[in-house]
CSV table of C-alpha atoms (C1' of nucleotides) in Angstrom, one decimal:
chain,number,residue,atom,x,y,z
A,13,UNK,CA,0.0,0.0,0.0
A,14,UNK,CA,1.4,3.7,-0.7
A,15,UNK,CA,2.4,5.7,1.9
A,16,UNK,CA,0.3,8.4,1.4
A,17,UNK,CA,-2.8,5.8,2.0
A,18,UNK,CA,-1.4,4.2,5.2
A,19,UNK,CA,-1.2,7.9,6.0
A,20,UNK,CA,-5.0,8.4,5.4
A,21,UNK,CA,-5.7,5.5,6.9
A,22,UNK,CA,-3.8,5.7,10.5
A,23,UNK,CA,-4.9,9.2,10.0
A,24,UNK,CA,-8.9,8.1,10.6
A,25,UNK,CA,-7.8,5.3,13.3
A,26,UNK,CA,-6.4,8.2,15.1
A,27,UNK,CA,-8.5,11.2,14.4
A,28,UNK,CA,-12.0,8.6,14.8
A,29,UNK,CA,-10.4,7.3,18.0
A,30,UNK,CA,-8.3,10.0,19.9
A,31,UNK,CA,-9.8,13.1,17.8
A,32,UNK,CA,-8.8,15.3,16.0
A,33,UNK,CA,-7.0,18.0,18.5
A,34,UNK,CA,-6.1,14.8,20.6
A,35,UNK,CA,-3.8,13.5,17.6
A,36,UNK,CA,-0.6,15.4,17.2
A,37,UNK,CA,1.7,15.1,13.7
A,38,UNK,CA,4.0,13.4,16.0
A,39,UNK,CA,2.3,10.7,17.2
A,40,UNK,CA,1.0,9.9,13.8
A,41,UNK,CA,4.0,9.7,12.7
A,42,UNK,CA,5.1,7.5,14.8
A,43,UNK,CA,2.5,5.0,14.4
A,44,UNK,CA,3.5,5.3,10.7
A,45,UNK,CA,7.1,4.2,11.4
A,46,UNK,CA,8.0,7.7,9.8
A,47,UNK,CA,8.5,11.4,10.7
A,48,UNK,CA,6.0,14.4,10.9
A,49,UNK,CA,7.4,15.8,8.0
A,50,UNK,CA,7.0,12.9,5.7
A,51,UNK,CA,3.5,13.4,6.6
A,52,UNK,CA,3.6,17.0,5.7
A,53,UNK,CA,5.3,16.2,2.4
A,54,UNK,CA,1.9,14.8,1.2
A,55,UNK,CA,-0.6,16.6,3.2
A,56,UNK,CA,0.5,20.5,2.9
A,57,UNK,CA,-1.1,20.7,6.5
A,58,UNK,CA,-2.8,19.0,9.5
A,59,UNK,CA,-6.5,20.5,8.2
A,60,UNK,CA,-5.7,19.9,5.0
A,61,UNK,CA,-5.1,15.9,6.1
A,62,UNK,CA,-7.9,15.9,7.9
A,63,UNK,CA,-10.3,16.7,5.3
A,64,UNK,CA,-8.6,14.3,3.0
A,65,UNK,CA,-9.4,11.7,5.5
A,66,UNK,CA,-13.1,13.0,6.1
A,67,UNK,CA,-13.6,12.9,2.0
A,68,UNK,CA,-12.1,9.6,2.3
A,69,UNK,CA,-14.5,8.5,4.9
A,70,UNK,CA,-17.6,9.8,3.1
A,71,UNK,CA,-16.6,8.4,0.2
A,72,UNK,CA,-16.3,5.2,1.4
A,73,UNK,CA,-19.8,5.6,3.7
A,74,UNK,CA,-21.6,6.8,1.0
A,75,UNK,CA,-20.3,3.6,-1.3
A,76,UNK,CA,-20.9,1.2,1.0
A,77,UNK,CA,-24.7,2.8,1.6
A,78,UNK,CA,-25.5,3.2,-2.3
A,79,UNK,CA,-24.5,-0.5,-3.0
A,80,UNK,CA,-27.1,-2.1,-0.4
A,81,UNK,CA,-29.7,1.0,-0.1
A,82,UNK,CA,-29.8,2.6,-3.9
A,83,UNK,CA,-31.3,-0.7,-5.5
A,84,UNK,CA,-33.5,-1.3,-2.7
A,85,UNK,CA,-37.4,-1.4,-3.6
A,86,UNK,CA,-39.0,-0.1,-0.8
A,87,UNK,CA,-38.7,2.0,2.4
A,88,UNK,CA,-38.1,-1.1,4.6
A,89,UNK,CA,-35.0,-2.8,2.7
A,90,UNK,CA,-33.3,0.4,2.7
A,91,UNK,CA,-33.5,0.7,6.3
A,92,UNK,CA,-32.7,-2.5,6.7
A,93,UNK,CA,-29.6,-2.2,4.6
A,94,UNK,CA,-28.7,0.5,6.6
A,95,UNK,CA,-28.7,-0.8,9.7
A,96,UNK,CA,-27.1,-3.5,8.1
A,97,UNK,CA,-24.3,-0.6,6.7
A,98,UNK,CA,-23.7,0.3,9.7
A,99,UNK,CA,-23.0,-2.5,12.0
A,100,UNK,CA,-20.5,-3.6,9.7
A,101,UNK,CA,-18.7,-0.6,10.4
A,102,UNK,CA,-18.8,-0.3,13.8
A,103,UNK,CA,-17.5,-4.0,14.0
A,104,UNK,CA,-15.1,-3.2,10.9
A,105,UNK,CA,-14.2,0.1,11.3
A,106,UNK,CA,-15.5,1.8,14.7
A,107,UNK,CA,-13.1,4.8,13.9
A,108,UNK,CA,-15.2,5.7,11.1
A,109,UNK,CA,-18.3,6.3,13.1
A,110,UNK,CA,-16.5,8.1,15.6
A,111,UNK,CA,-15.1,10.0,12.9
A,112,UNK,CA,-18.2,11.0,11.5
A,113,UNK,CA,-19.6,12.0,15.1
A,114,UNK,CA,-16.4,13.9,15.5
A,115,UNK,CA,-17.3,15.8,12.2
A,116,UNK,CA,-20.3,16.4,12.3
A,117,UNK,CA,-20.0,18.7,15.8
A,118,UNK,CA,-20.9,21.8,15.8
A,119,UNK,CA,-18.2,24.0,15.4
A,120,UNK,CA,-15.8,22.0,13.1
A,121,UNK,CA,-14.8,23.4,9.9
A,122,UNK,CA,-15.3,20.4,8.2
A,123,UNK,CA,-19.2,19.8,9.2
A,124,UNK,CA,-20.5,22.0,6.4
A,125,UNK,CA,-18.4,19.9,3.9
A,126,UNK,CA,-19.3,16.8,5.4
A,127,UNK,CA,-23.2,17.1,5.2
A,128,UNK,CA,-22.5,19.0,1.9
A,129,UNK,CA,-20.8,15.4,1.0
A,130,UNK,CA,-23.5,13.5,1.9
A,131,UNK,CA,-26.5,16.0,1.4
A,132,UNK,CA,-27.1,13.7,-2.1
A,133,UNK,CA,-27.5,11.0,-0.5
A,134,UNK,CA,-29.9,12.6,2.5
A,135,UNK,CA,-31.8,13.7,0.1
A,136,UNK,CA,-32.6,10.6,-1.9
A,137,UNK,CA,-33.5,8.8,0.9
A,138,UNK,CA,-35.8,11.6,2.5
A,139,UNK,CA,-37.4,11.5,-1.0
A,140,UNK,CA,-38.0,7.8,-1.1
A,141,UNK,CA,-39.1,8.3,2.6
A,142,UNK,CA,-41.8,11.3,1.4
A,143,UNK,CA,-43.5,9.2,-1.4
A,144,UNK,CA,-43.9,5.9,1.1
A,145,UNK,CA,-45.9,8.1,3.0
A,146,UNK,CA,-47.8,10.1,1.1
A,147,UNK,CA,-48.5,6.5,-0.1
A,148,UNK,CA,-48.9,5.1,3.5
A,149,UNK,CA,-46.5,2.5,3.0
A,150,UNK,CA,-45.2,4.0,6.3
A,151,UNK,CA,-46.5,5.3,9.4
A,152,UNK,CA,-45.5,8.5,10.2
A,153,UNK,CA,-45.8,12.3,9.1
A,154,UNK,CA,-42.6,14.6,8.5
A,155,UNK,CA,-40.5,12.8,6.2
A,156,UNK,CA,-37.0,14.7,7.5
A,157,UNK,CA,-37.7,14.1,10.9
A,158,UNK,CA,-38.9,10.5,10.5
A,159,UNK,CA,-34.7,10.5,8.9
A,160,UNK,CA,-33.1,11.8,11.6
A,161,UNK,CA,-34.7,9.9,14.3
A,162,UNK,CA,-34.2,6.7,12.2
A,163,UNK,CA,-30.3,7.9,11.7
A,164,UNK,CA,-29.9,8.9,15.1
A,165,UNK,CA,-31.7,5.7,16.5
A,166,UNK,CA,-28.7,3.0,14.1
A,167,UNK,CA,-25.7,5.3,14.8
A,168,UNK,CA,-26.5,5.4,18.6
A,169,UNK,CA,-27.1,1.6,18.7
A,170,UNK,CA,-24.4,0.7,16.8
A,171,UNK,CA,-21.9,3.4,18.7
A,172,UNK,CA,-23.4,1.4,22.2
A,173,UNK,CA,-20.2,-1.1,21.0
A,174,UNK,CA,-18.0,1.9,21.9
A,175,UNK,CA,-20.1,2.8,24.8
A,176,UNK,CA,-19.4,-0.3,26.3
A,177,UNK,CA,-15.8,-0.2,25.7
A,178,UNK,CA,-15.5,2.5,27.3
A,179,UNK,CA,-16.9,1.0,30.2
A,180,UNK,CA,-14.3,-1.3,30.0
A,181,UNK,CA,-17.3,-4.5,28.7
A,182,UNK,CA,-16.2,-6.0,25.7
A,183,UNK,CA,-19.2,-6.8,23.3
A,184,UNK,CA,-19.2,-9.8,22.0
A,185,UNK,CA,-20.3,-10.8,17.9
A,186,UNK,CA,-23.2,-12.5,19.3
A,187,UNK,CA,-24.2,-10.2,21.2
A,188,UNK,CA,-24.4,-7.5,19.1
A,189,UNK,CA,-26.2,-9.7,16.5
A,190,UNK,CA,-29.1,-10.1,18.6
A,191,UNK,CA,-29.1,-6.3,19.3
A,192,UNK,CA,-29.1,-5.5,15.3
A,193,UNK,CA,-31.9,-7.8,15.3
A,194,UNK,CA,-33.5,-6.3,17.9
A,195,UNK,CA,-33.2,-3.3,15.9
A,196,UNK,CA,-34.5,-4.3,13.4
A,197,UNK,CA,-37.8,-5.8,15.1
A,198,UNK,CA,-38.1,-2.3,16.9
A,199,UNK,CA,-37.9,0.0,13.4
A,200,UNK,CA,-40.4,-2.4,11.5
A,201,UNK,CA,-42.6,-1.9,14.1
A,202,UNK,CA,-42.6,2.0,14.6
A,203,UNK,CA,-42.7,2.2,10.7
A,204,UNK,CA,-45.2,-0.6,9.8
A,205,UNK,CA,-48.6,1.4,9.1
A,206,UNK,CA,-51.8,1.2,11.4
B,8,UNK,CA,-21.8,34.6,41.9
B,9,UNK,CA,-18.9,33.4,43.1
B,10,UNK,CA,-15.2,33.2,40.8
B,11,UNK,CA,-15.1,29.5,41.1
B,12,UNK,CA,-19.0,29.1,40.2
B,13,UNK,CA,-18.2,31.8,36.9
B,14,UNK,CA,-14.9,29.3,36.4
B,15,UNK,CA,-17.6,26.2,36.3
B,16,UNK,CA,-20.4,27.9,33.8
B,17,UNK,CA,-17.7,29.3,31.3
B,18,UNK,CA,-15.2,25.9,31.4
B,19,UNK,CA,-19.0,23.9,30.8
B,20,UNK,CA,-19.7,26.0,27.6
B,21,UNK,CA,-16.1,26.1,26.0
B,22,UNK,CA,-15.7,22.4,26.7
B,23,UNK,CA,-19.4,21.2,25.3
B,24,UNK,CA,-18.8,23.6,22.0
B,25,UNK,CA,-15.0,23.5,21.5
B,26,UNK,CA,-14.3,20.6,23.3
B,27,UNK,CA,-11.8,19.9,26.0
B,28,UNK,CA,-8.7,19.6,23.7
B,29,UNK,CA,-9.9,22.6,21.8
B,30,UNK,CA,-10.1,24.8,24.8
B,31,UNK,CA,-6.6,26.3,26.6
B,32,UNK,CA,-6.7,27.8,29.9
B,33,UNK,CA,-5.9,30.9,28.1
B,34,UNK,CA,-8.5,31.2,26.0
B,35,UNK,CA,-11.0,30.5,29.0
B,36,UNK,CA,-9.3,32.7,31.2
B,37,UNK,CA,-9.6,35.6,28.4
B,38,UNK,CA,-13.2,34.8,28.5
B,39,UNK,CA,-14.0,35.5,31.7
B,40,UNK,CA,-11.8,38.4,32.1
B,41,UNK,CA,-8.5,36.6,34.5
B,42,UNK,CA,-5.3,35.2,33.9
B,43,UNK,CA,-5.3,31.4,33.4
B,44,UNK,CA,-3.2,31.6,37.4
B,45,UNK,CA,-6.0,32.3,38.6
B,46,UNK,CA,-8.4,29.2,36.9
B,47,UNK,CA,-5.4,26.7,38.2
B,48,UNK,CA,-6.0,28.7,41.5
B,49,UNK,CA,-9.2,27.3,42.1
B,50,UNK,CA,-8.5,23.6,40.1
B,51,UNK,CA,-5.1,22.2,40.4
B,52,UNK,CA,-5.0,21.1,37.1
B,53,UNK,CA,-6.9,21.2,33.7
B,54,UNK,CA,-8.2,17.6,34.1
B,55,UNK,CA,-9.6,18.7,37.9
B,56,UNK,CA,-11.6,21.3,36.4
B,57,UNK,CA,-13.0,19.1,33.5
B,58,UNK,CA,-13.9,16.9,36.4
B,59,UNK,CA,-15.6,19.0,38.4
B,60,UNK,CA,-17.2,20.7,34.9
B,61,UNK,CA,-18.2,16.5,34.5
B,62,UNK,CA,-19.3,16.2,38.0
B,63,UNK,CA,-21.6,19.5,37.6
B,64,UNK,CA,-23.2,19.0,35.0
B,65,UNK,CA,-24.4,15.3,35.4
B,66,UNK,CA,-25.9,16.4,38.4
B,67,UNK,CA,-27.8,18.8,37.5
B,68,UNK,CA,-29.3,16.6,34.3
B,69,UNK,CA,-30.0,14.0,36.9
B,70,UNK,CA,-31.5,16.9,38.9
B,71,UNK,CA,-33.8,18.0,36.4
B,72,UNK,CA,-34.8,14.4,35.0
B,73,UNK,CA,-35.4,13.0,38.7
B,74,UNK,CA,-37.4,15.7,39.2
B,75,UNK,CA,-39.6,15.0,36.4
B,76,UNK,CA,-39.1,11.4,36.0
B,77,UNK,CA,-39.1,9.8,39.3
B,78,UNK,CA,-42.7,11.0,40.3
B,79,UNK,CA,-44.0,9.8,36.8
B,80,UNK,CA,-46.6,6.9,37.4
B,81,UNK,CA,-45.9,4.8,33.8
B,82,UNK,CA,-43.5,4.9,31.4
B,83,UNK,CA,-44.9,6.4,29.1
B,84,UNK,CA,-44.8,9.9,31.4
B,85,UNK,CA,-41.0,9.1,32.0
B,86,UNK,CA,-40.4,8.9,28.8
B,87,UNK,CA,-42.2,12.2,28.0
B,88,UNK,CA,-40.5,14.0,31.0
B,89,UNK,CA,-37.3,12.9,29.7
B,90,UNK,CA,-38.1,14.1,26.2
B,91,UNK,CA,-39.2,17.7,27.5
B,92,UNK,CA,-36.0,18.0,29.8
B,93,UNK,CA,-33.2,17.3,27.1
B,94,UNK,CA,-35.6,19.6,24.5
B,95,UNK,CA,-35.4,22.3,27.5
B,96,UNK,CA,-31.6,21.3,27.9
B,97,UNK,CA,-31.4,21.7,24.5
B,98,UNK,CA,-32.8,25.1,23.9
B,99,UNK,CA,-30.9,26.3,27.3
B,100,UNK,CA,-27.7,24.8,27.5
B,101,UNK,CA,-27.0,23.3,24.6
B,102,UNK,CA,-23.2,23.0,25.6
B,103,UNK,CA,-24.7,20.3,28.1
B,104,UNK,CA,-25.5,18.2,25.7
B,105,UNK,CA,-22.5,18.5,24.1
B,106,UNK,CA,-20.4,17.4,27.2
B,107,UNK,CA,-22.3,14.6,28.0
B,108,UNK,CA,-21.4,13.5,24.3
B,109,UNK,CA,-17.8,14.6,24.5
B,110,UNK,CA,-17.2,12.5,27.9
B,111,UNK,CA,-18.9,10.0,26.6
B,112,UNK,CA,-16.5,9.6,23.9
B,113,UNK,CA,-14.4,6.3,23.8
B,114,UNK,CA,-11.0,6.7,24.7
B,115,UNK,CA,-11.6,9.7,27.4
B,116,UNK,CA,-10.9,9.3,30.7
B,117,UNK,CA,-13.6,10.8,32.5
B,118,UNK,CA,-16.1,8.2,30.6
B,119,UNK,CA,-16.5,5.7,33.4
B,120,UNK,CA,-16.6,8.3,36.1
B,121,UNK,CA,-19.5,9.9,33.6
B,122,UNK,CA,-21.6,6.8,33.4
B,123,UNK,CA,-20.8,5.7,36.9
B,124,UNK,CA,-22.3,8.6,38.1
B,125,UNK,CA,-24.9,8.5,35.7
B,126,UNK,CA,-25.8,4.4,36.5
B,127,UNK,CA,-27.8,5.2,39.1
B,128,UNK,CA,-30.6,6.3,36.7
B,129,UNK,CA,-30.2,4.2,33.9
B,130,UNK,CA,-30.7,1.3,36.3
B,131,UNK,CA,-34.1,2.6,37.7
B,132,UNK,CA,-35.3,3.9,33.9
B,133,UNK,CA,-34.4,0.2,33.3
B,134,UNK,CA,-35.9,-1.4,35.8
B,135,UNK,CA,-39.4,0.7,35.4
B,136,UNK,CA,-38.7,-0.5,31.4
B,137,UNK,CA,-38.6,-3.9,32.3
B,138,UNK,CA,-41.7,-4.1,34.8
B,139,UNK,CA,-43.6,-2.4,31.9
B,140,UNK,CA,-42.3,-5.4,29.8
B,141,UNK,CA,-43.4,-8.1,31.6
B,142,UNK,CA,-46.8,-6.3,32.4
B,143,UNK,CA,-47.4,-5.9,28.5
B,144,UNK,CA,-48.1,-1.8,29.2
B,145,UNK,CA,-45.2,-1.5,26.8
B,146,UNK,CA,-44.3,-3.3,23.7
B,147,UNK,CA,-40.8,-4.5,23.1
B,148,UNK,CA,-38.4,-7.1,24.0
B,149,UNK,CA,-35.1,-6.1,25.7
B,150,UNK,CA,-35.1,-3.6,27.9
B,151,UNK,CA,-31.6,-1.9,27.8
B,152,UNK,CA,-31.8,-2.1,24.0
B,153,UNK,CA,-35.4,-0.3,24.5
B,154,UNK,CA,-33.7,2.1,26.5
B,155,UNK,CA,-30.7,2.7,24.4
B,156,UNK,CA,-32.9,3.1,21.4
B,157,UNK,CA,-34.8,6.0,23.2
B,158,UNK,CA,-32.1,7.9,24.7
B,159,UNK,CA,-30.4,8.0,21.4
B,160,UNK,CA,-33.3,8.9,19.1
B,161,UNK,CA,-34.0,11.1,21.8
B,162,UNK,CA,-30.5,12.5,22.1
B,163,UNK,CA,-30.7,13.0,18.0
B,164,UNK,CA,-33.1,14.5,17.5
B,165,UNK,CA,-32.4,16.8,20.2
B,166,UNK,CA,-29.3,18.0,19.3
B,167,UNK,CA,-30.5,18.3,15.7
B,168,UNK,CA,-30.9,22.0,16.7
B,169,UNK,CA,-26.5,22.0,16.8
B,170,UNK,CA,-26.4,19.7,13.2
B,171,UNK,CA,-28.5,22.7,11.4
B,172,UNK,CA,-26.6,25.5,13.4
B,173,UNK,CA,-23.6,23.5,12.0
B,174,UNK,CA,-24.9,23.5,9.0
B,175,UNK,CA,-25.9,27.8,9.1
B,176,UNK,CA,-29.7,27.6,9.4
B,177,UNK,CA,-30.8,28.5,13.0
B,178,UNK,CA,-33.8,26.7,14.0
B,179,UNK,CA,-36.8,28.4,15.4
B,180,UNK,CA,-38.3,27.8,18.8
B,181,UNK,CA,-41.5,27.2,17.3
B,182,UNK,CA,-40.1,24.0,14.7
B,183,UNK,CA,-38.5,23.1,18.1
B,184,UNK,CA,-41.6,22.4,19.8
B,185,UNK,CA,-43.1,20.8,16.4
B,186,UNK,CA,-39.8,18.7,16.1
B,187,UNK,CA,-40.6,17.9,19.9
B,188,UNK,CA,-44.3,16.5,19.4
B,189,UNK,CA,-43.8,14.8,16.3
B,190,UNK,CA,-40.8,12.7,18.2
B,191,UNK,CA,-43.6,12.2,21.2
B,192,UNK,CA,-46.3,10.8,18.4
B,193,UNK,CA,-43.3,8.6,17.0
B,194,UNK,CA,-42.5,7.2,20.4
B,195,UNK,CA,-45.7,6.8,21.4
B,196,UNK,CA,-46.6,4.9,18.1
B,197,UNK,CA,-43.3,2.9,19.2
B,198,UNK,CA,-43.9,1.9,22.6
B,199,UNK,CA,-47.9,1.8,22.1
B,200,UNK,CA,-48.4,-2.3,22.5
B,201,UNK,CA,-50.1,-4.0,19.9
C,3,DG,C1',-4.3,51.1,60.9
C,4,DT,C1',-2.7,46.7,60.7
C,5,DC,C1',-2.6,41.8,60.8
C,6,DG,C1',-3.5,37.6,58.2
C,7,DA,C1',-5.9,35.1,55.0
C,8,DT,C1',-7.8,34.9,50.4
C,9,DT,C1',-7.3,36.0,45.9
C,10,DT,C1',-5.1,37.7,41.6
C,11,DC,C1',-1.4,39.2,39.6
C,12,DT,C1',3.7,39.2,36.9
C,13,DA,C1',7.4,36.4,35.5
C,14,DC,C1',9.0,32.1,34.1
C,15,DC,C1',9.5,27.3,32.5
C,16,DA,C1',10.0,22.9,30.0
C,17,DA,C1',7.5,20.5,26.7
C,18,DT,C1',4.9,20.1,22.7
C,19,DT,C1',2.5,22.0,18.9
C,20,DG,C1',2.2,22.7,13.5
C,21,DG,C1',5.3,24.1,10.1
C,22,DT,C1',9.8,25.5,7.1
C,23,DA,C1',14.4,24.9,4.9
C,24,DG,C1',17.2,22.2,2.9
C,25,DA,C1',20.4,18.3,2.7
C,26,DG,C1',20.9,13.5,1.4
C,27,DG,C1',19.3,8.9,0.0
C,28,DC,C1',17.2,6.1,-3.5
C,29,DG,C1',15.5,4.4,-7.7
C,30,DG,C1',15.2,4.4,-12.7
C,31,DC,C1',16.8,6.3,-17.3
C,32,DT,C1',20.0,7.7,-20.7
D,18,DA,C1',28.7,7.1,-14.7
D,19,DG,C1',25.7,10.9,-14.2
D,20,DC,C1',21.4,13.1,-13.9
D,21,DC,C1',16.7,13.7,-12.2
D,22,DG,C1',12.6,13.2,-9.7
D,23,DC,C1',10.6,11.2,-5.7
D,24,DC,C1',10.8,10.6,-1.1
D,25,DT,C1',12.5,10.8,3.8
D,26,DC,C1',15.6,12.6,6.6
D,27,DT,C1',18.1,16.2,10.2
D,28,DA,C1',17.9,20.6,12.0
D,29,DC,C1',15.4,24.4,13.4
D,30,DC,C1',11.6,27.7,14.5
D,31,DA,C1',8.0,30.6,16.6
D,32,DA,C1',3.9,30.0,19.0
D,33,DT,C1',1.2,27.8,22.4
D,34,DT,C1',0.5,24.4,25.8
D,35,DG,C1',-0.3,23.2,31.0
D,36,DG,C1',2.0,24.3,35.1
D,37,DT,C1',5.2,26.6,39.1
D,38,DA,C1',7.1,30.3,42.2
D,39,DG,C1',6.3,34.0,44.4
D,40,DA,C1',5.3,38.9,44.6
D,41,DA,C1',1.3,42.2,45.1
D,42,DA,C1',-3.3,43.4,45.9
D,43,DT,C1',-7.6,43.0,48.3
D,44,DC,C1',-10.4,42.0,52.0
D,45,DG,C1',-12.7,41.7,56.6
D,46,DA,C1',-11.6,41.4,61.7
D,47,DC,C1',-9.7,43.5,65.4
DNA sequence: GTCGATTTCTACCAATTGGTAGAGGCGGCT
DNA sequence: AGCCGCCTCTACCAATTGGTAGAAATCGAC
């Protein structure tokens, strides 16, 4: 792998992980096996590494979503595929959640370009989500809040893994199986129609 | 009100918006008009301050939700309590809820002593959750994944108010309060059994 | 007024931060 | 060999970080 990837890629480890203002050039570089200035030889500066990692991220998000969500035929597969999304990262790439989180807060430079990244993809799905209920495929009324509570409701289960972690419980596969399913049985329910 | 109490409010606001890495001792101490001697006057260290910033503020969210919560007779008027007190946290201290996500962060230190101090709560909200359960007043399965679910759709939604500031539209108090009952219908829908 | 405690200040400090300048290694190509 | 472009290195820098030492100011009590 090029060095400028394994760069990218320690890079969101670190910056998913420790954050952003918790990761210094220095100790990047030294999980690299390299020095800071290698580093700055193909980034021209930290922010500028960061947001190459945060396209990088959404890039690969986004991917992962369109493949399983964009050929979906109806409301419920693509909610299922996105849970299903999801848990693969947080088991496969935790960093990348916390990444995202890490992003998306208020007052990072990057947010606007994140959501700005992604606002495609929002979009389709609120638009799929509008015309299942104006056709009562789905129970429920404003289409963009519907979104963010469904959004909100997967990333915070699927960022309980961390949660635990940090409690110092490791989560086992099985485990967090059941609670996908669980999931699952919950959403169908709050969407299903009267 | 008293230099240490000023020390407390300002530290809680920098930390929930800028985040504890983002905020020196300088720049707090320029906001409230000292030198940063004086902050490590009253809090040996940086870490001692976000502490007792930590410490603060989970007690005064358990404050607020016990008071609401704890008198509730079902669930379904704990769960509504707890939806008007992060709303109200929300609209008022917003920086709050940004804490409680920062220290809840994997990888920071202050994460057990958060939730620690925080278990007492989730253990009664759980236990109340699981009588519900087994009394069929409240449809569902497992009752830490119930609550999970709710505190993070509740938690999202909440702080979507922060995503669109992010994002440069500022949300008005009255979409707040629509944003607020349409998440009330959607859990109630949700935890309505069958 | 003055004593003593509480509080805030000036003056430093070592360590770390992101970043620059430029030398040298390394490979392939002619 | 010699050159060149790509890459990584050493050496350095100014600014900022959290933190210390101790001098002044401020205060109420007597």
């Amino acid at each position: 792998m090029s060095t400028r990837q394994r760069i990218l890629d320690t890079a969101l480890d670190s910056f998913g992980t420790t954050g952003v203002d918790g990761t210094s050039l220095d100790a990047l570089a030294r999980d690299l096996g390299l020095r800071k200035q290698s580093i700055l030889y193909y980034f021209p500066s930290k922010v500028a590494l960061f947001q190459a990692v945060i396209d990088e991220a959404a890039a690969t998000f986004i991917a992962e979503l369109d493949e399983i969500v964009l050929d979906a035929r109806d409301v419920w597969e693509q909610v299922e595929g996105t849970v299903r999304v999801v848990f693969r990262l947080a088991v496969r790439r935790p960093a990348l959640l916390g990444l995202l989180r890490e992003a998306s807060r208020p007052g990072s430079t990057v947010a606007v370009q994140l959501t700005s990244r992604l606002s495609g993809h929002i979009e389709a799905a609120q638009h799929s989500l509008e015309i299942a209920l104006k056709e009562g495929r789905v129970r429920g009324e404003d289409a963009r809040l519907l979104l963010f509570s469904l959004y909100s409701t997967i990333m915070g289960v699927a960022t309980e893994v961390e949660v635990l972690r940090a409690m110092g419980i490791e989560p086992s596969l099985r485990s967090l199986a059941e609670r996908r399913a669980e999931l699952l049985r919950f959403l169908r329910v709050a969407l299903q129609p009267v």
